[in-house]
Amino acid sequence: MNFSPSESALIDRLRCGPANFEFTNWAKTFRSRPRFFLSPETETEIIQLIHLANRHQLTIKPIGSGHSPSDLACTNSMMLDMSKMKRILSHDPYACTITVESGIRLHELHQVLKQRQMALSSVGAISDQSIAGAIATATHGTGMQFGDLSSMVTHLVIIDGLGVRHQCSKVVEGDLFDAARCSLGALGVITQVTLQCEPMFTLHAVQVPDTLDRVLDDLPAVLQSAEHVRFWWFPHTDHTVVWRANRS
């Protein structure tokens, strides 16, 4: 591929991983070999890469932890590892919001929020995901009164396929904002996310054994029996464990 000297320098500077890097998703069910595996640190570098990709008819796929069990993150073209973009940009203790770069992992975000006496209202079972990957795939926690992680986003920044930077919210480019909150990475590269949090809390959790038939027969009542409810079924048996948690 005939890159200009400046394009080659950009590729070489952002290249990461071994020359024959193979991407494997978290469940190890899909893999791919991207032609370029790059790790940008700034929005400017992402915009430059999008312009480069357009000039040379390449596609770009941003990835987080690759947690999706599908082949969503796989590409044989240009793959962007977003793990270096994980800075804390701002937080508002009065509105209880925080703005972070999109590559921060959930376990890192939890620690940042704890230091600020804040917490997400509901989280999934896995904390290895990046925040952008978690919202792009509508990752959810438990609780009938709580939305998924995408619903906690109040603002975001996305760079589209032309390299144009958009700041979105419900009142600014609202249609793009709604689509980008669960976009599967198809609308562009999300670089910043503002999340609505709440004051830090603790949960009192109780697990009890039950039967699958009894849980399913009374499922609406089971789901409303605590703020957070989930149950595990042991395949090929009638045994379940029901987990309930309330703020203490």
Coordinates of N, CA and C in Angstrom, one line a residue:
M1 N 0.8 -1.2 0.0 CA 0.0 0.0 0.0 C 0.9 1.2 0.0
N2 N 0.5 2.2 -0.9 CA 1.4 3.3 -1.1 C 1.0 4.5 -0.1
F3 N 1.5 4.4 1.1 CA 1.3 5.5 2.1 C 2.3 6.6 1.8
S4 N 1.9 7.8 2.1 CA 2.9 8.9 2.1 C 3.8 8.8 3.3
P5 N 4.9 9.5 3.3 CA 5.8 9.4 4.4 C 5.1 9.8 5.8
S6 N 4.3 10.8 5.8 CA 3.6 11.2 7.0 C 2.6 10.1 7.4
E7 N 1.9 9.5 6.5 CA 1.0 8.4 6.8 C 1.7 7.2 7.4
S8 N 2.9 6.9 6.8 CA 3.7 5.7 7.3 C 4.2 6.0 8.7
A9 N 4.6 7.3 8.9 CA 5.0 7.6 10.3 C 3.9 7.5 11.3
L10 N 2.7 7.9 10.9 CA 1.6 7.8 11.8 C 1.3 6.3 12.1
I11 N 1.2 5.5 11.1 CA 1.0 4.0 11.3 C 2.1 3.4 12.2
D12 N 3.3 3.7 11.9 CA 4.4 3.1 12.7 C 4.3 3.6 14.1
R13 N 4.0 4.8 14.4 CA 3.9 5.4 15.7 C 2.8 4.8 16.6
L14 N 1.7 4.4 15.9 CA 0.6 3.9 16.6 C 0.4 2.4 16.6
R15 N 1.3 1.8 15.9 CA 1.2 0.3 15.8 C 1.5 -0.3 17.1
C16 N 0.8 -1.4 17.5 CA 1.0 -2.1 18.7 C 0.8 -3.6 18.5
G17 N 1.3 -4.4 19.4 CA 1.2 -5.8 19.3 C 2.2 -6.3 18.3
P18 N 2.4 -7.7 18.2 CA 3.3 -8.3 17.2 C 2.9 -8.1 15.8
A19 N 3.8 -8.3 14.9 CA 3.5 -8.1 13.5 C 2.4 -9.0 12.9
N20 N 2.3 -10.2 13.5 CA 1.3 -11.1 13.1 C 0.1 -11.2 14.1
F21 N -0.2 -10.1 14.7 CA -1.2 -10.0 15.7 C -2.5 -10.7 15.3
E22 N -3.0 -11.5 16.2 CA -4.4 -12.1 15.9 C -5.3 -11.7 17.0
F23 N -6.4 -11.1 16.7 CA -7.4 -10.8 17.7 C -8.3 -12.0 18.0
T24 N -8.6 -12.2 19.3 CA -9.5 -13.2 19.7 C -10.5 -12.6 20.7
N25 N -11.8 -12.9 20.5 CA -12.7 -12.3 21.4 C -12.7 -13.0 22.8
W26 N -13.4 -12.4 23.7 CA -13.3 -12.8 25.1 C -13.6 -14.3 25.3
A27 N -14.6 -14.8 24.6 CA -15.1 -16.2 24.7 C -14.3 -17.1 23.8
K28 N -13.3 -16.6 23.1 CA -12.5 -17.3 22.2 C -13.3 -18.1 21.1
T29 N -14.4 -17.5 20.7 CA -15.2 -18.1 19.7 C -15.0 -17.6 18.3
F30 N -14.3 -16.4 18.2 CA -14.0 -15.8 16.9 C -12.6 -15.1 17.0
R31 N -12.0 -15.1 15.8 CA -10.7 -14.5 15.7 C -10.5 -13.9 14.4
S32 N -9.6 -12.9 14.3 CA -9.3 -12.3 13.0 C -7.9 -11.7 13.0
R33 N -7.3 -11.5 11.9 CA -6.0 -10.9 11.8 C -6.1 -9.5 11.1
P34 N -6.1 -8.4 11.9 CA -6.2 -7.1 11.2 C -5.0 -6.8 10.5
R35 N -5.1 -6.1 9.4 CA -3.9 -5.7 8.6 C -3.1 -4.7 9.4
F36 N -3.8 -3.8 10.2 CA -3.1 -2.8 11.0 C -3.8 -2.9 12.4
F37 N -3.0 -3.1 13.4 CA -3.5 -3.0 14.8 C -2.9 -1.8 15.5
L38 N -3.7 -0.8 15.7 CA -3.2 0.5 16.1 C -3.8 1.0 17.4
S39 N -3.1 1.7 18.2 CA -3.5 2.2 19.5 C -3.4 3.7 19.6
P40 N -4.4 4.4 19.2 CA -4.4 5.9 19.3 C -4.5 6.4 20.8
E41 N -4.0 7.6 21.0 CA -4.1 8.2 22.4 C -4.9 9.5 22.4
T42 N -5.2 10.0 21.2 CA -5.9 11.3 21.1 C -7.0 11.3 20.0
E43 N -7.9 12.2 20.1 CA -8.9 12.3 19.1 C -8.3 12.7 17.8
T44 N -7.3 13.6 17.9 CA -6.6 14.0 16.6 C -6.0 12.8 15.9
E45 N -5.4 11.9 16.6 CA -4.9 10.7 15.9 C -6.0 9.9 15.3
I46 N -7.1 9.8 15.9 CA -8.2 9.0 15.4 C -8.8 9.7 14.1
I47 N -8.9 11.0 14.1 CA -9.3 11.7 12.9 C -8.3 11.5 11.8
Q48 N -7.0 11.6 12.1 CA -6.0 11.3 11.1 C -6.1 9.9 10.5
L49 N -6.4 9.0 11.3 CA -6.5 7.6 10.8 C -7.8 7.4 10.0
I50 N -8.9 8.1 10.3 CA -10.1 8.0 9.5 C -9.8 8.6 8.2
H51 N -9.2 9.7 8.1 CA -8.9 10.3 6.8 C -7.9 9.4 6.0
L52 N -7.0 8.8 6.6 CA -6.1 7.9 6.0 C -6.8 6.7 5.4
A53 N -7.7 6.1 6.2 CA -8.5 5.0 5.8 C -9.4 5.3 4.6
N54 N -10.0 6.5 4.6 CA -10.8 6.9 3.5 C -10.0 7.0 2.2
R55 N -8.8 7.6 2.3 CA -8.0 7.8 1.2 C -7.6 6.4 0.5
H56 N -7.4 5.4 1.4 CA -6.9 4.1 0.9 C -7.9 3.0 0.9
Q57 N -9.2 3.4 1.1 CA -10.3 2.5 1.0 C -10.2 1.3 2.1
L58 N -9.8 1.7 3.3 CA -9.7 0.8 4.4 C -10.9 1.0 5.3
T59 N -11.3 0.0 6.0 CA -12.3 0.1 7.1 C -11.6 0.2 8.4
I60 N -12.4 0.7 9.4 CA -11.8 0.9 10.8 C -12.8 0.2 11.7
K61 N -12.3 -0.5 12.6 CA -13.1 -1.1 13.7 C -12.5 -0.8 15.1
P62 N -13.1 0.0 15.9 CA -12.7 0.3 17.2 C -13.1 -0.9 18.1
I63 N -12.2 -1.3 19.0 CA -12.5 -2.4 20.0 C -12.2 -2.0 21.4
G64 N -13.0 -2.6 22.3 CA -12.7 -2.5 23.7 C -12.0 -3.8 24.2
S65 N -12.7 -4.6 25.0 CA -12.1 -5.8 25.5 C -12.5 -7.0 24.6
G66 N -13.3 -6.8 23.6 CA -13.7 -7.9 22.7 C -14.7 -8.8 23.5
H67 N -15.4 -8.3 24.4 CA -16.3 -9.2 25.2 C -17.5 -9.8 24.5
S68 N -17.9 -9.1 23.4 CA -19.1 -9.7 22.7 C -18.8 -11.1 22.3
P69 N -19.8 -12.0 22.5 CA -19.7 -13.4 22.0 C -19.8 -13.6 20.5
S70 N -20.1 -12.5 19.8 CA -20.2 -12.6 18.4 C -18.9 -12.2 17.7
D71 N -18.9 -12.0 16.4 CA -17.6 -11.6 15.7 C -17.7 -10.1 15.5
L72 N -18.4 -9.4 16.3 CA -18.6 -7.9 16.1 C -17.3 -7.2 16.0
A73 N -16.3 -7.5 16.7 CA -15.0 -6.7 16.7 C -14.1 -7.2 15.6
C74 N -14.3 -8.2 14.9 CA -13.4 -8.8 14.0 C -13.3 -8.0 12.7
T75 N -12.1 -7.9 12.2 CA -11.8 -7.2 10.9 C -10.5 -7.7 10.4
N76 N -10.3 -7.6 9.1 CA -9.0 -7.9 8.5 C -8.4 -6.6 7.9
S77 N -9.0 -5.5 8.3 CA -8.5 -4.2 7.9 C -7.8 -3.4 9.0
M78 N -8.3 -2.4 9.5 CA -7.7 -1.5 10.5 C -8.5 -1.7 11.8
M79 N -7.8 -2.1 12.9 CA -8.4 -2.3 14.2 C -7.8 -1.3 15.1
L80 N -8.7 -0.5 15.9 CA -8.2 0.5 16.8 C -8.4 -0.1 18.2
D81 N -7.3 -0.2 18.9 CA -7.3 -0.6 20.3 C -7.4 0.7 21.1
M82 N -8.5 0.9 21.8 CA -8.9 2.1 22.5 C -8.4 2.2 24.0
S83 N -7.5 1.2 24.4 CA -7.2 1.1 25.8 C -6.3 2.2 26.3
K84 N -5.7 3.0 25.4 CA -4.9 4.1 25.9 C -5.7 5.3 26.1
M85 N -6.9 5.3 25.7 CA -7.8 6.5 25.9 C -8.7 6.2 27.1
K86 N -8.2 6.4 28.3 CA -8.9 6.1 29.5 C -8.8 7.2 30.6
R87 N -8.6 8.4 30.1 CA -8.4 9.5 31.1 C -9.8 9.9 31.7
I88 N -9.7 10.4 32.9 CA -10.8 11.1 33.6 C -10.8 12.5 33.2
L89 N -11.9 13.0 32.5 CA -11.9 14.3 32.0 C -12.5 15.3 32.9
S90 N -13.6 15.0 33.6 CA -14.2 15.9 34.6 C -15.2 15.1 35.4
H91 N -15.6 15.7 36.5 CA -16.8 15.2 37.2 C -17.5 16.3 37.9
D92 N -18.8 16.1 38.1 CA -19.6 17.1 38.7 C -20.2 16.5 40.0
P93 N -19.7 16.8 41.2 CA -20.3 16.2 42.4 C -21.7 16.5 42.7
Y94 N -22.2 17.7 42.2 CA -23.5 18.1 42.5 C -24.5 17.5 41.6
A95 N -24.2 17.4 40.3 CA -25.1 16.6 39.4 C -24.8 15.1 39.4
C96 N -23.7 14.7 40.1 CA -23.3 13.3 40.2 C -23.1 12.7 38.8
T97 N -22.3 13.4 38.0 CA -21.9 12.9 36.7 C -20.4 12.9 36.6
I98 N -19.9 12.0 35.6 CA -18.5 11.9 35.4 C -18.3 11.8 33.9
T99 N -17.3 12.4 33.3 CA -16.9 12.3 31.9 C -15.6 11.6 31.8
V100 N -15.5 10.6 31.0 CA -14.3 9.8 30.9 C -14.1 9.5 29.4
E101 N -12.9 9.1 29.1 CA -12.6 8.7 27.7 C -13.1 7.3 27.5
S102 N -13.4 6.9 26.3 CA -14.2 5.7 26.0 C -13.5 4.4 26.3
G103 N -12.2 4.4 26.4 CA -11.4 3.2 26.6 C -11.3 2.7 28.0
I104 N -11.7 3.5 29.0 CA -11.6 3.1 30.4 C -12.4 1.8 30.6
R105 N -11.8 0.9 31.3 CA -12.5 -0.4 31.7 C -13.4 -0.2 32.9
L106 N -14.4 -1.0 33.0 CA -15.4 -0.8 34.1 C -14.7 -0.9 35.4
H107 N -13.8 -1.9 35.6 CA -13.2 -2.0 36.9 C -12.3 -0.8 37.3
E108 N -11.8 -0.1 36.3 CA -11.0 1.1 36.5 C -12.0 2.2 36.9
L109 N -13.1 2.3 36.2 CA -14.1 3.3 36.4 C -14.7 3.2 37.8
H110 N -15.0 1.9 38.3 CA -15.5 1.7 39.6 C -14.6 2.3 40.7
Q111 N -13.3 2.1 40.5 CA -12.4 2.7 41.5 C -12.4 4.2 41.5
V112 N -12.4 4.8 40.3 CA -12.5 6.2 40.2 C -13.7 6.8 40.8
L113 N -14.9 6.1 40.6 CA -16.1 6.6 41.2 C -16.1 6.4 42.7
K114 N -15.5 5.4 43.2 CA -15.4 5.1 44.6 C -14.6 6.3 45.3
Q115 N -13.5 6.7 44.7 CA -12.8 7.8 45.2 C -13.6 9.1 45.3
R116 N -14.6 9.2 44.5 CA -15.4 10.4 44.5 C -16.8 10.2 45.2
Q117 N -16.9 9.1 45.9 CA -18.1 8.7 46.6 C -19.3 8.6 45.7
M118 N -19.1 8.1 44.5 CA -20.1 7.9 43.5 C -20.2 6.5 43.0
A119 N -21.3 6.1 42.3 CA -21.4 4.7 41.8 C -22.4 4.7 40.6
L120 N -22.2 3.7 39.8 CA -23.2 3.5 38.7 C -24.4 2.8 39.4
S121 N -25.6 3.1 38.9 CA -26.8 2.6 39.5 C -26.9 1.1 39.4
S122 N -26.5 0.5 38.3 CA -26.5 -0.9 38.0 C -25.4 -1.3 37.1
V123 N -24.8 -2.5 37.3 CA -23.7 -2.9 36.5 C -23.9 -4.4 36.2
G124 N -23.2 -4.8 35.1 CA -23.2 -6.2 34.7 C -22.3 -7.0 35.6
A125 N -22.2 -8.3 35.2 CA -21.4 -9.2 36.0 C -19.9 -9.2 35.6
I126 N -19.6 -8.6 34.5 CA -18.2 -8.5 34.0 C -17.7 -7.1 34.1
S127 N -16.5 -6.9 34.6 CA -15.9 -5.6 34.7 C -14.7 -5.3 33.9
D128 N -14.5 -6.3 32.9 CA -13.3 -6.1 32.0 C -13.7 -5.3 30.8
Q129 N -14.9 -5.0 30.6 CA -15.4 -4.3 29.4 C -14.9 -2.8 29.4
S130 N -14.7 -2.2 28.3 CA -14.5 -0.8 28.2 C -15.9 -0.1 28.3
I131 N -16.0 1.1 28.7 CA -17.3 1.8 28.8 C -17.9 1.9 27.5
A132 N -17.2 2.3 26.4 CA -17.8 2.4 25.1 C -18.3 1.1 24.6
G133 N -17.5 0.0 24.8 CA -18.0 -1.3 24.4 C -19.2 -1.8 25.2
A134 N -19.3 -1.4 26.4 CA -20.4 -1.8 27.2 C -21.7 -1.1 26.8
I135 N -21.6 0.2 26.4 CA -22.8 0.9 26.0 C -23.1 0.5 24.6
A136 N -22.1 0.2 23.7 CA -22.4 -0.1 22.3 C -23.1 -1.4 22.2
T137 N -23.0 -2.3 23.2 CA -23.6 -3.6 23.1 C -24.8 -3.7 24.1
A138 N -25.2 -2.6 24.7 CA -26.4 -2.5 25.6 C -26.2 -3.4 26.8
T139 N -25.0 -3.4 27.3 CA -24.7 -4.2 28.5 C -25.6 -3.7 29.7
H140 N -26.2 -4.7 30.4 CA -27.1 -4.4 31.5 C -26.8 -5.1 32.8
G141 N -27.3 -4.5 33.8 CA -27.2 -5.2 35.1 C -28.6 -5.8 35.5
T142 N -29.0 -5.7 36.7 CA -30.2 -6.3 37.2 C -31.1 -5.2 37.8
G143 N -32.4 -5.5 37.9 CA -33.3 -4.5 38.5 C -34.3 -4.0 37.6
M144 N -35.6 -4.2 37.8 CA -36.7 -3.8 36.9 C -36.8 -2.3 36.8
Q145 N -36.3 -1.6 37.8 CA -36.4 -0.1 37.8 C -35.1 0.6 37.3
F146 N -34.2 -0.2 36.7 CA -32.9 0.4 36.2 C -32.8 0.1 34.8
G147 N -32.2 1.0 34.0 CA -31.9 0.8 32.6 C -30.6 0.2 32.4
D148 N -30.2 -0.1 31.2 CA -28.9 -0.6 30.9 C -27.9 0.5 31.0
L149 N -26.6 0.2 30.8 CA -25.6 1.2 30.9 C -25.7 2.3 29.8
S150 N -26.3 2.0 28.7 CA -26.5 3.0 27.6 C -27.5 4.1 28.1
S151 N -28.4 3.7 29.0 CA -29.4 4.7 29.5 C -28.8 5.7 30.4
M152 N -27.6 5.4 31.0 CA -27.0 6.2 31.9 C -26.1 7.3 31.3
V153 N -26.0 7.2 29.9 CA -25.2 8.2 29.2 C -26.0 9.5 29.0
T154 N -25.4 10.6 29.4 CA -26.1 11.9 29.2 C -25.5 12.7 28.0
H155 N -24.2 12.5 27.8 CA -23.5 13.2 26.6 C -22.4 12.2 26.1
L156 N -22.1 12.4 24.8 CA -21.0 11.6 24.3 C -20.4 12.4 23.1
V157 N -19.1 12.0 22.8 CA -18.4 12.6 21.7 C -18.1 11.4 20.7
I158 N -18.5 11.6 19.5 CA -18.3 10.5 18.5 C -17.7 11.1 17.2
I159 N -16.7 10.5 16.7 CA -16.1 10.9 15.4 C -16.6 10.0 14.3
D160 N -17.2 10.6 13.3 CA -17.9 9.8 12.3 C -17.0 9.3 11.2
G161 N -17.5 8.7 10.2 CA -16.7 8.1 9.2 C -16.0 9.0 8.2
L162 N -16.4 10.3 8.4 CA -15.7 11.4 7.6 C -14.6 12.1 8.4
G163 N -14.5 11.7 9.7 CA -13.5 12.3 10.5 C -14.1 13.6 11.2
V164 N -15.4 13.7 11.2 CA -16.1 14.9 11.8 C -16.4 14.6 13.3
R165 N -16.1 15.5 14.2 CA -16.3 15.3 15.6 C -17.7 15.9 16.0
H166 N -18.5 15.0 16.7 CA -19.8 15.4 17.1 C -19.9 15.4 18.6
Q167 N -20.4 16.4 19.2 CA -20.8 16.4 20.6 C -22.3 16.2 20.7
C168 N -22.8 15.1 21.3 CA -24.2 14.8 21.3 C -24.8 14.7 22.7
S169 N -26.1 14.9 22.7 CA -26.9 14.7 24.0 C -28.3 14.7 23.5
K170 N -29.2 14.6 24.5 CA -30.6 14.5 24.1 C -31.1 15.8 23.4
V171 N -30.4 16.9 23.7 CA -30.9 18.2 23.1 C -30.0 18.7 22.0
V172 N -28.8 18.0 21.8 CA -27.9 18.4 20.7 C -27.7 17.2 19.9
E173 N -28.1 17.2 18.6 CA -28.0 16.1 17.7 C -28.6 14.8 18.4
G174 N -29.9 15.0 18.8 CA -30.5 14.0 19.6 C -30.7 12.6 18.9
D175 N -30.9 12.6 17.6 CA -31.1 11.3 16.9 C -29.7 10.6 16.9
L176 N -28.7 11.3 16.6 CA -27.3 10.7 16.6 C -27.0 10.2 18.0
F177 N -27.3 11.0 19.0 CA -27.1 10.6 20.4 C -27.8 9.3 20.7
D178 N -29.0 9.2 20.4 CA -29.8 7.9 20.7 C -29.2 6.7 20.0
A179 N -28.9 6.9 18.7 CA -28.3 5.8 17.9 C -26.9 5.4 18.4
A180 N -26.1 6.4 18.8 CA -24.7 6.1 19.2 C -24.7 5.4 20.5
R181 N -25.7 5.6 21.4 CA -25.7 5.0 22.7 C -25.7 3.5 22.6
C182 N -26.2 2.9 21.5 CA -26.1 1.5 21.3 C -25.9 1.2 19.8
S183 N -24.7 1.6 19.3 CA -24.4 1.6 17.9 C -23.6 0.5 17.4
L184 N -23.2 -0.4 18.3 CA -22.4 -1.6 17.8 C -21.1 -1.2 17.1
G185 N -20.7 0.1 17.4 CA -19.5 0.6 16.7 C -19.7 0.9 15.3
A186 N -20.9 1.0 14.8 CA -21.2 1.2 13.4 C -21.3 2.6 12.9
L187 N -21.4 3.6 13.9 CA -21.6 5.0 13.5 C -20.3 5.8 13.5
G188 N -19.3 5.3 14.1 CA -18.1 6.0 14.3 C -17.3 5.6 15.5
V189 N -16.4 6.4 15.9 CA -15.5 6.0 17.1 C -15.9 6.9 18.2
I190 N -16.5 6.4 19.3 CA -16.8 7.1 20.5 C -15.6 7.4 21.2
T191 N -15.3 8.6 21.6 CA -14.1 9.0 22.3 C -14.3 9.5 23.8
Q192 N -15.5 10.0 24.0 CA -15.8 10.5 25.4 C -17.3 10.1 25.8
V193 N -17.5 9.9 27.0 CA -18.8 9.5 27.5 C -19.0 10.2 28.9
T194 N -20.2 10.8 29.0 CA -20.6 11.4 30.3 C -21.7 10.5 30.9
L195 N -21.5 10.1 32.1 CA -22.4 9.1 32.7 C -23.2 9.8 33.9
Q196 N -24.5 9.5 34.0 CA -25.2 9.9 35.2 C -25.0 8.8 36.2
C197 N -24.4 9.2 37.4 CA -24.2 8.3 38.5 C -25.1 8.6 39.6
E198 N -24.9 8.0 40.8 CA -25.6 8.3 42.0 C -24.6 8.2 43.1
P199 N -25.0 8.8 44.3 CA -24.1 8.7 45.5 C -23.8 7.2 45.8
M200 N -22.6 7.0 46.2 CA -22.1 5.6 46.5 C -23.0 4.9 47.5
F201 N -23.3 3.7 47.3 CA -24.2 2.9 48.2 C -23.6 1.5 48.4
T202 N -24.1 0.8 49.4 CA -23.8 -0.6 49.6 C -25.1 -1.4 49.4
L203 N -24.9 -2.7 49.1 CA -26.0 -3.6 48.8 C -26.0 -4.7 49.9
H204 N -27.2 -5.1 50.3 CA -27.3 -6.3 51.2 C -27.9 -7.4 50.3
A205 N -27.2 -8.4 50.1 CA -27.5 -9.5 49.1 C -27.8 -10.8 49.8
V206 N -28.8 -11.5 49.4 CA -29.2 -12.8 49.9 C -29.4 -13.7 48.8
Q207 N -28.9 -14.9 48.9 CA -29.0 -16.0 47.9 C -29.8 -17.1 48.5
V208 N -30.8 -17.6 47.8 CA -31.6 -18.8 48.4 C -31.8 -19.8 47.3
P209 N -31.8 -21.1 47.6 CA -32.1 -22.1 46.6 C -33.6 -22.1 46.3
D210 N -34.0 -22.5 45.1 CA -35.4 -22.6 44.7 C -35.4 -23.6 43.5
T211 N -36.7 -23.8 43.0 CA -36.8 -24.7 41.9 C -37.2 -23.9 40.7
L212 N -36.8 -24.3 39.5 CA -37.0 -23.6 38.3 C -38.5 -23.4 38.0
D213 N -39.3 -24.5 38.2 CA -40.7 -24.3 38.0 C -41.3 -23.3 38.9
R214 N -41.0 -23.2 40.1 CA -41.5 -22.2 41.0 C -41.1 -20.8 40.6
V215 N -39.9 -20.6 40.2 CA -39.4 -19.3 39.8 C -40.1 -18.9 38.6
L216 N -40.3 -19.7 37.6 CA -40.9 -19.3 36.3 C -42.4 -19.1 36.5
D217 N -43.0 -19.9 37.3 CA -44.5 -19.8 37.5 C -44.8 -18.4 38.2
D218 N -43.9 -17.9 39.0 CA -44.1 -16.7 39.8 C -43.1 -15.6 39.4
L219 N -42.7 -15.6 38.1 CA -41.6 -14.8 37.7 C -41.8 -13.3 37.9
P220 N -43.0 -12.7 37.5 CA -43.2 -11.3 37.7 C -43.0 -10.9 39.2
A221 N -43.5 -11.7 40.1 CA -43.4 -11.4 41.5 C -41.9 -11.5 42.0
V222 N -41.3 -12.5 41.4 CA -39.8 -12.7 41.8 C -39.0 -11.5 41.4
L223 N -39.3 -11.0 40.1 CA -38.5 -9.9 39.6 C -38.7 -8.6 40.4
Q224 N -39.9 -8.5 41.0 CA -40.2 -7.3 41.8 C -39.9 -7.4 43.2
S225 N -39.3 -8.6 43.6 CA -39.2 -8.9 45.1 C -38.0 -8.2 45.7
A226 N -37.2 -7.5 44.9 CA -36.0 -6.7 45.4 C -35.6 -5.7 44.4
E227 N -34.7 -4.8 44.8 CA -34.2 -3.8 43.8 C -33.4 -4.5 42.7
H228 N -32.6 -5.4 43.0 CA -31.8 -6.2 42.1 C -32.1 -7.7 42.2
V229 N -32.5 -8.4 41.2 CA -32.8 -9.8 41.2 C -32.2 -10.5 40.0
R230 N -31.7 -11.7 40.3 CA -31.2 -12.5 39.2 C -31.3 -14.0 39.7
F231 N -31.3 -14.9 38.8 CA -31.3 -16.3 39.3 C -30.5 -17.1 38.3
W232 N -29.9 -18.1 38.8 CA -29.1 -19.1 38.0 C -29.8 -20.4 38.0
W233 N -29.9 -21.0 36.8 CA -30.4 -22.3 36.6 C -29.3 -23.3 36.4
F234 N -29.4 -24.4 37.0 CA -28.4 -25.5 36.8 C -29.0 -26.4 35.7
P235 N -28.4 -26.4 34.5 CA -29.0 -27.2 33.4 C -29.2 -28.6 33.7
H236 N -30.2 -29.2 33.1 CA -30.6 -30.6 33.2 C -31.1 -30.9 34.6
T237 N -31.4 -29.9 35.4 CA -32.0 -30.1 36.7 C -33.2 -29.1 36.9
D238 N -33.9 -29.2 38.0 CA -34.9 -28.2 38.4 C -34.4 -27.2 39.4
H239 N -33.1 -27.2 39.6 CA -32.5 -26.4 40.7 C -32.1 -25.0 40.2
T240 N -32.4 -24.0 41.0 CA -32.0 -22.6 40.8 C -31.4 -22.0 42.1
V241 N -30.7 -20.9 41.9 CA -30.4 -20.1 43.0 C -30.8 -18.7 42.7
V242 N -31.7 -18.1 43.6 CA -32.2 -16.8 43.4 C -31.4 -15.8 44.2
W243 N -30.9 -14.7 43.6 CA -30.1 -13.7 44.2 C -30.9 -12.4 44.3
R244 N -31.0 -11.9 45.5 CA -31.7 -10.6 45.7 C -30.9 -9.6 46.4
A245 N -30.9 -8.3 46.0 CA -30.1 -7.3 46.7 C -30.9 -6.0 46.8
N246 N -30.7 -5.4 47.9 CA -31.3 -4.1 48.2 C -30.3 -3.1 48.7
R247 N -30.4 -1.9 48.5 CA -29.6 -0.9 49.1 C -29.7 -0.9 50.6
S248 N -28.6 -1.0 51.3 CA -28.7 -1.2 52.8 C -28.7 0.2 53.5

